[in-house]
Coordinates of C-alpha atoms in Angstrom, one line a residue:
X1 CA -18.2 46.7 -34.2
X2 CA -15.0 44.8 -33.4
X3 CA -14.4 43.9 -29.7
X4 CA -10.8 43.1 -30.2
X5 CA -9.5 46.2 -28.3
X6 CA -12.3 46.4 -25.6
X7 CA -11.4 45.4 -22.0
X8 CA -12.0 41.7 -21.4
X9 CA -14.1 40.4 -18.6
X10 CA -11.7 39.1 -15.9
X11 CA -14.2 36.5 -14.9
X12 CA -13.9 34.9 -18.4
X13 CA -10.1 34.5 -18.0
X14 CA -8.9 31.0 -16.9
X15 CA -8.0 30.8 -13.3
X16 CA -4.5 29.8 -12.3
X17 CA -4.2 26.6 -10.4
X18 CA -4.0 27.3 -6.6
X19 CA -1.3 25.6 -4.6
X20 CA -1.5 25.3 -0.9
X21 CA 2.0 24.8 0.6
X22 CA 1.5 23.0 3.9
X23 CA 4.4 22.9 6.3
X24 CA 5.6 22.7 9.9
X25 CA 3.7 20.0 11.8
X26 CA 3.8 18.2 15.1
X27 CA 7.0 16.1 14.5
X28 CA 10.5 16.8 15.7
X29 CA 11.2 17.9 12.1
X30 CA 9.0 21.0 12.3
X31 CA 11.9 23.4 11.9
X32 CA 13.4 21.8 8.8
X33 CA 10.0 21.5 7.3
X34 CA 9.6 25.3 7.7
X35 CA 13.0 25.8 6.0
X36 CA 11.8 23.6 3.1
X37 CA 8.6 25.6 2.8
X38 CA 10.5 28.8 2.4
X39 CA 12.5 27.3 -0.5
X40 CA 9.5 25.9 -2.2
X41 CA 7.5 29.2 -1.8
X42 CA 10.4 31.1 -3.3
X43 CA 10.6 28.7 -6.3
X44 CA 6.9 28.4 -7.3
X45 CA 6.2 30.3 -10.6
X46 CA 3.7 33.0 -9.5
X47 CA 2.8 33.7 -13.1
X48 CA 1.6 30.1 -13.4
X49 CA 0.2 29.4 -9.9
X50 CA -1.6 31.1 -7.1
X51 CA -0.1 30.2 -3.7
X52 CA -1.6 29.8 -0.2
X53 CA 0.9 29.1 2.5
X54 CA -0.5 27.1 5.5
X55 CA 1.5 26.3 8.6
X56 CA 0.8 23.6 11.1
X57 CA 2.0 24.5 14.6
X58 CA 3.8 22.2 16.9
X59 CA 0.5 21.6 18.8
X60 CA -1.4 20.8 15.5
X61 CA -3.2 24.1 14.8
X62 CA -3.5 25.0 11.1
X63 CA -2.8 28.7 10.6
X64 CA -2.3 31.2 7.7
X65 CA 1.2 32.3 7.4
X66 CA 3.0 35.2 5.6
X67 CA 4.1 34.4 2.1
X68 CA 7.7 35.6 2.9
X69 CA 10.2 32.9 2.1
X70 CA 13.1 34.9 3.4
X71 CA 11.8 34.6 6.9
X72 CA 11.9 30.8 6.8
X73 CA 15.6 30.3 6.8
X74 CA 18.1 28.9 9.3
X75 CA 19.5 31.8 11.3
X76 CA 22.3 31.6 13.9
X77 CA 22.1 27.8 13.8
X78 CA 18.3 27.9 14.7
X79 CA 15.6 26.6 12.5
X80 CA 12.4 28.7 12.1
X81 CA 9.0 27.9 13.5
X82 CA 5.5 28.2 11.9
X83 CA 4.6 30.7 14.7
X84 CA 7.5 33.0 13.5
X85 CA 5.5 33.6 10.3
X86 CA 1.9 33.1 11.4
X87 CA -0.5 35.8 10.4
X88 CA -2.4 35.3 13.6
X89 CA -2.2 33.1 16.7
X90 CA -6.0 33.1 17.1
X91 CA -7.4 32.1 13.7
X92 CA -7.4 28.6 12.2
X93 CA -7.6 27.1 8.7
X94 CA -10.0 24.4 7.8
X95 CA -9.6 22.2 4.7
X96 CA -12.7 20.9 3.0
X97 CA -13.9 17.4 3.8
X98 CA -16.4 17.3 0.9
X99 CA -14.9 16.1 -2.4
X100 CA -17.3 18.3 -4.2
X101 CA -16.0 21.5 -2.5
X102 CA -12.3 22.4 -2.4
X103 CA -12.8 25.7 -0.7
X104 CA -10.6 26.5 2.3
X105 CA -12.1 28.4 5.2
X106 CA -10.4 30.7 7.8
X107 CA -12.1 31.4 11.1
X108 CA -11.3 33.4 14.2
X109 CA -13.1 33.4 17.5
X110 CA -16.1 35.7 17.4
X111 CA -15.8 36.4 13.7
X112 CA -17.7 35.1 10.7
X113 CA -15.7 32.4 8.9
X114 CA -14.0 33.7 5.8
X115 CA -13.8 31.7 2.5
X116 CA -10.2 31.8 1.1
X117 CA -11.1 30.2 -2.2
X118 CA -10.6 26.8 -3.7
X119 CA -7.3 24.8 -3.6
X120 CA -6.4 22.8 -6.6
X121 CA -3.4 21.0 -5.3
X122 CA -1.6 20.7 -2.0
X123 CA 2.2 20.7 -1.8
X124 CA 3.0 19.1 1.6
X125 CA 6.5 19.7 2.8
X126 CA 5.9 18.1 6.2
X127 CA 8.6 15.7 7.5
X128 CA 8.1 12.9 9.9
X129 CA 4.9 11.7 11.7
X130 CA 1.6 13.5 11.3
X131 CA 2.3 14.6 7.8
X132 CA 4.8 12.5 5.8
X133 CA 3.5 9.2 7.2
X134 CA 0.2 8.9 5.3
X135 CA -2.0 10.8 7.9
X136 CA -2.2 14.1 5.8
X137 CA -2.4 12.0 2.6
X138 CA -5.5 10.2 4.0
X139 CA -7.1 13.6 4.9
X140 CA -6.5 14.8 1.4
X141 CA -7.9 11.6 -0.2
X142 CA -11.1 12.1 1.9
X143 CA -11.3 15.7 0.7
X144 CA -10.6 14.8 -2.9
X145 CA -7.7 17.3 -3.2
X146 CA -4.7 16.3 -5.3
X147 CA -1.3 16.5 -3.6
X148 CA 2.4 16.2 -4.3
X149 CA 4.1 12.9 -3.4
X150 CA 3.1 9.4 -2.5
X151 CA -0.3 8.1 -1.4
X152 CA -1.4 6.7 2.0
X153 CA 0.2 3.3 1.8
X154 CA 3.6 4.3 0.3
X155 CA 3.9 7.2 2.7
X156 CA 3.2 5.0 5.7
X157 CA 5.7 2.4 4.4
X158 CA 8.3 5.0 3.7
X159 CA 8.0 6.4 7.2
X160 CA 8.3 3.1 9.1
X161 CA 11.8 1.7 8.7
X162 CA 10.7 -1.7 9.9
X163 CA 8.0 -2.3 7.3
X164 CA 9.9 -0.5 4.6
X165 CA 12.7 -3.1 4.9
X166 CA 10.1 -5.9 4.9
X167 CA 8.7 -4.6 1.6
X168 CA 12.2 -4.3 0.1
X169 CA 13.1 -7.8 1.2
X170 CA 9.9 -9.2 -0.4
X171 CA 10.9 -7.6 -3.7
X172 CA 14.4 -9.1 -3.4
X173 CA 16.2 -5.8 -2.7
X174 CA 19.1 -6.4 -0.3
X175 CA 18.9 -4.7 3.1
X176 CA 21.5 -4.7 6.0
X177 CA 21.1 -6.6 9.3
X178 CA 18.6 -5.0 11.6
X179 CA 16.2 -5.7 14.5
X180 CA 13.1 -3.9 15.9
X181 CA 11.9 -3.4 19.5
X182 CA 8.2 -2.6 19.6
X183 CA 6.6 -0.6 22.4
X184 CA 4.7 -3.6 24.0
X185 CA 7.9 -5.7 24.0
X186 CA 9.8 -3.0 25.9
X187 CA 6.9 -2.5 28.3
X188 CA 6.5 -6.2 28.9
X189 CA 10.1 -7.0 29.7
X190 CA 12.8 -4.3 29.3
X191 CA 15.6 -6.7 30.3
X192 CA 14.7 -9.3 27.7
X193 CA 14.3 -6.6 25.0
X194 CA 17.7 -5.1 25.9
X195 CA 19.3 -8.6 25.9
X196 CA 18.0 -9.0 22.3
X197 CA 20.0 -5.9 21.3
X198 CA 23.1 -7.1 23.1
X199 CA 22.8 -10.5 21.4
X200 CA 22.4 -8.7 18.0
X201 CA 25.6 -6.8 18.7
X202 CA 27.3 -10.1 19.6
X203 CA 26.3 -11.5 16.2
X204 CA 27.0 -8.4 14.1
X205 CA 29.6 -6.4 16.1
X206 CA 29.8 -2.8 17.3
X207 CA 29.0 -0.1 16.4
X208 CA 25.3 -0.2 16.1
X209 CA 22.9 2.5 15.0
X210 CA 19.9 2.9 17.3
X211 CA 17.1 4.9 15.7
X212 CA 13.4 5.9 16.1
X213 CA 11.6 3.6 13.6
X214 CA 9.4 6.4 12.3
X215 CA 11.4 9.6 12.2
X216 CA 13.7 11.3 9.7
X217 CA 16.3 14.0 9.2
X218 CA 18.7 11.8 11.4
X219 CA 16.8 13.0 14.5
X220 CA 17.1 10.7 17.5
X221 CA 19.8 8.5 16.0
X222 CA 22.8 7.4 18.0
X223 CA 25.9 5.6 16.8
X224 CA 26.6 3.2 19.7
X225 CA 30.2 2.2 20.0
X226 CA 29.9 -0.2 23.0
X227 CA 27.6 -1.5 25.7
X228 CA 28.2 1.5 28.0
X229 CA 26.2 4.0 25.8
X230 CA 23.4 1.6 24.8
X231 CA 20.8 2.6 27.4
X232 CA 21.3 6.3 26.7
X233 CA 20.8 5.6 22.9
X234 CA 17.6 3.7 23.5
X235 CA 16.2 6.5 25.6
X236 CA 17.0 9.1 23.0
X237 CA 15.4 7.0 20.2
X238 CA 12.3 6.4 22.3
X239 CA 12.0 10.1 23.0
X240 CA 11.0 10.5 19.4
X241 CA 9.2 7.1 18.8
X242 CA 8.3 4.3 21.2
X243 CA 9.2 1.8 18.4
X244 CA 12.9 1.6 17.7
X245 CA 15.1 0.0 15.1
X246 CA 18.7 -1.2 15.6
X247 CA 20.9 -1.5 12.6
X248 CA 24.3 -3.1 12.2
X249 CA 27.0 -0.7 10.8
X250 CA 28.0 -1.5 7.2
X251 CA 31.5 -0.9 6.0
X252 CA 31.3 1.0 2.7
X253 CA 30.2 4.3 1.1
X254 CA 26.9 6.1 1.5
X255 CA 25.4 6.7 -1.9
X256 CA 22.0 8.4 -2.6
X257 CA 19.8 8.6 -5.7
X258 CA 16.7 10.7 -6.5
X259 CA 13.7 9.4 -8.3
X260 CA 11.2 11.8 -10.0
X261 CA 7.9 11.0 -11.7
X262 CA 7.9 12.2 -15.3
X263 CA 5.0 11.9 -17.8
X264 CA 6.3 8.5 -19.0
X265 CA 7.1 7.2 -15.5
X266 CA 9.7 7.4 -12.8
X267 CA 13.3 8.2 -13.7
X268 CA 16.5 8.3 -11.5
X269 CA 18.9 11.1 -11.1
X270 CA 22.6 11.0 -11.1
X271 CA 23.7 9.7 -7.8
X272 CA 25.5 11.5 -5.0
X273 CA 28.0 10.3 -2.4
X274 CA 27.9 11.5 1.2
X275 CA 31.5 11.5 2.5
X276 CA 32.0 10.9 6.2
X277 CA 31.7 14.4 7.9
X278 CA 34.9 15.4 9.6
X279 CA 33.2 17.2 12.5
X280 CA 30.5 14.6 13.2
X281 CA 30.4 10.9 14.1
X282 CA 28.1 10.3 11.1
X283 CA 25.8 12.2 8.8
X284 CA 23.5 13.5 11.5
X285 CA 21.0 16.5 11.6
X286 CA 23.7 19.1 12.2
X287 CA 25.9 17.7 9.5
X288 CA 23.0 17.8 7.0
X289 CA 21.4 21.1 7.8
X290 CA 23.3 23.3 10.2
X291 CA 26.9 22.7 9.0
X292 CA 25.8 21.8 5.5
X293 CA 28.3 19.0 4.9
X294 CA 28.6 18.9 1.2
X295 CA 27.9 15.8 -0.8
X296 CA 29.7 14.8 -4.0
X297 CA 27.5 15.2 -7.1
X298 CA 27.8 13.1 -9.2
X299 CA 29.2 10.3 -7.1
X300 CA 32.5 8.9 -8.3
X301 CA 31.1 5.6 -9.6
X302 CA 31.7 3.6 -12.8
X303 CA 29.1 3.8 -15.5
X304 CA 28.0 0.2 -14.6
X305 CA 27.7 1.1 -10.9
X306 CA 25.7 4.2 -11.7
X307 CA 23.3 2.3 -14.0
X308 CA 22.8 -0.4 -11.4
X309 CA 22.1 2.1 -8.6
X310 CA 19.6 4.0 -10.8
X311 CA 17.8 0.7 -11.6
X312 CA 17.6 -0.2 -7.9
X313 CA 16.4 3.2 -6.9
X314 CA 13.5 3.0 -9.4
X315 CA 12.8 -0.6 -8.2
X316 CA 12.5 0.7 -4.6
X317 CA 10.2 3.4 -5.8
X318 CA 8.0 0.9 -7.5
X319 CA 8.2 -1.7 -4.8
X320 CA 6.6 0.7 -2.2
X321 CA 4.1 2.0 -4.8
X322 CA 5.6 5.6 -4.5
X323 CA 4.5 8.6 -6.5
X324 CA 6.0 12.0 -7.3
X325 CA 9.4 11.8 -5.7
X326 CA 11.7 9.6 -3.5
X327 CA 15.3 9.8 -2.3
X328 CA 16.7 6.3 -2.1
X329 CA 19.7 5.8 0.2
X330 CA 22.2 3.0 -0.3
X331 CA 25.5 1.7 1.0
X332 CA 28.0 0.5 -1.5
X333 CA 29.8 -2.1 0.5
X334 CA 33.5 -2.9 0.4
X335 CA 32.7 -6.0 -1.7
X336 CA 31.0 -3.8 -4.4
X337 CA 27.3 -4.6 -3.5
X338 CA 24.6 -2.0 -3.2
X339 CA 22.5 -2.4 -0.1
X340 CA 19.4 -0.2 0.3
X341 CA 19.2 1.6 3.7
X342 CA 15.9 3.5 3.2
X343 CA 13.7 5.6 1.0
X344 CA 12.4 9.1 1.9
X345 CA 9.0 9.9 0.3
X346 CA 9.3 13.6 1.2
X347 CA 13.0 14.1 1.3
X348 CA 14.8 17.2 2.5
X349 CA 14.0 19.8 -0.1
X350 CA 16.0 22.9 0.7
X351 CA 18.2 24.2 -2.1
X352 CA 21.2 22.6 -0.2
X353 CA 19.5 19.3 0.2
X354 CA 20.8 16.4 -1.8
X355 CA 17.6 15.6 -3.6
X356 CA 17.4 18.9 -5.5
X357 CA 21.2 18.9 -5.9
X358 CA 21.1 15.5 -7.7
X359 CA 18.4 16.7 -10.0
X360 CA 20.2 19.9 -10.7
X361 CA 23.2 17.9 -11.8
X362 CA 20.8 15.8 -13.9
X363 CA 19.5 18.9 -15.8
X364 CA 16.4 19.7 -13.7
X365 CA 16.8 22.9 -11.8
X366 CA 15.1 23.7 -8.5
X367 CA 12.2 25.7 -9.9
X368 CA 11.6 23.2 -12.7
X369 CA 11.7 20.4 -10.1
X370 CA 9.0 22.1 -8.0
X371 CA 6.9 22.7 -11.2
X372 CA 7.2 19.0 -12.3
X373 CA 6.0 17.8 -8.9
X374 CA 3.0 20.1 -9.0
X375 CA 2.1 19.0 -12.5
X376 CA 2.5 15.3 -11.6
X377 CA 0.1 15.8 -8.7
X378 CA -2.4 17.6 -11.0
X379 CA -2.3 14.7 -13.4
X380 CA -3.2 12.1 -10.8
X381 CA -6.7 11.6 -9.5
X382 CA -7.3 11.0 -5.8
X383 CA -8.8 7.7 -4.7
X384 CA -7.8 4.2 -5.8
X385 CA -5.4 4.4 -8.7

């Protein structure tokens, strides 16, 4: 008898890969990470993947959250919180630590732990320390779970603007003038550390940009026009990171380029230009995310300039041993030279963020971009590679 029209055993059907979207986190970029998660959750093809949204609260607890992307949007100039979408404030999620077992467990006080099934790949959309900086990546390497984006070393380098610039310099990529004040130096002699900054300004001129060395989304950054506002700027940067970096202002245009890992290796997108925002002193957090200052895509560059920028962006990706994706930020100086400012290994990924916009203009839409990143992660093994 033919079995062609008989019901098939569901257990025999291949299981869809399960994607855990991890977001929120302990850094000052918690809110924008939650916004990014909403966009990614809304874009993942549910016919192709199962999805498990996991939020990390500001105090570091891992919680199950609602799979409701519409609740993860900026509302009334306020970014959302993981707790806004948490299924419970009591329970917690535990990732596996055994590479032979990828099963995620959920537990609540006084209840038997509940197995949530295996996770095949993690899509981390955490920004800043305790997520983008190699810490989560190290946990996932120990667990043997593939993940989107760069590994431990590249993530750490991409988070620390000091060592990032050192890596670029060693690969002969040009960076602008900068200096670093480390925590012990500041604790040992504040006056001497401050004098170093003043001497740096004497050499390179005002304004300066005072930044947390290991933060993103333009949080904690101050454009310092003169000596009178220096102390306040240092205090603001140290509020986010005890290690600060001071950069000389460069005269020129801000140009960005996206790099994406394809099957045959990394490729660069068309570039974008970030024009000076009219309502802000520079391209700060509010300009990026709250007021959504538009970038120009593609950037008005010559064909030769575009090709050179794309080459440099891929070189920066390779120099830091990146994987998956990177946004590379440059200055095109008044004398026509590209100077790399930084890379971002988990760049802003909302639909209005420049990284997705550059790839959309390059022919890769948001949903396809998300899918390509997941597929690239599934192709890569964990461990040394």
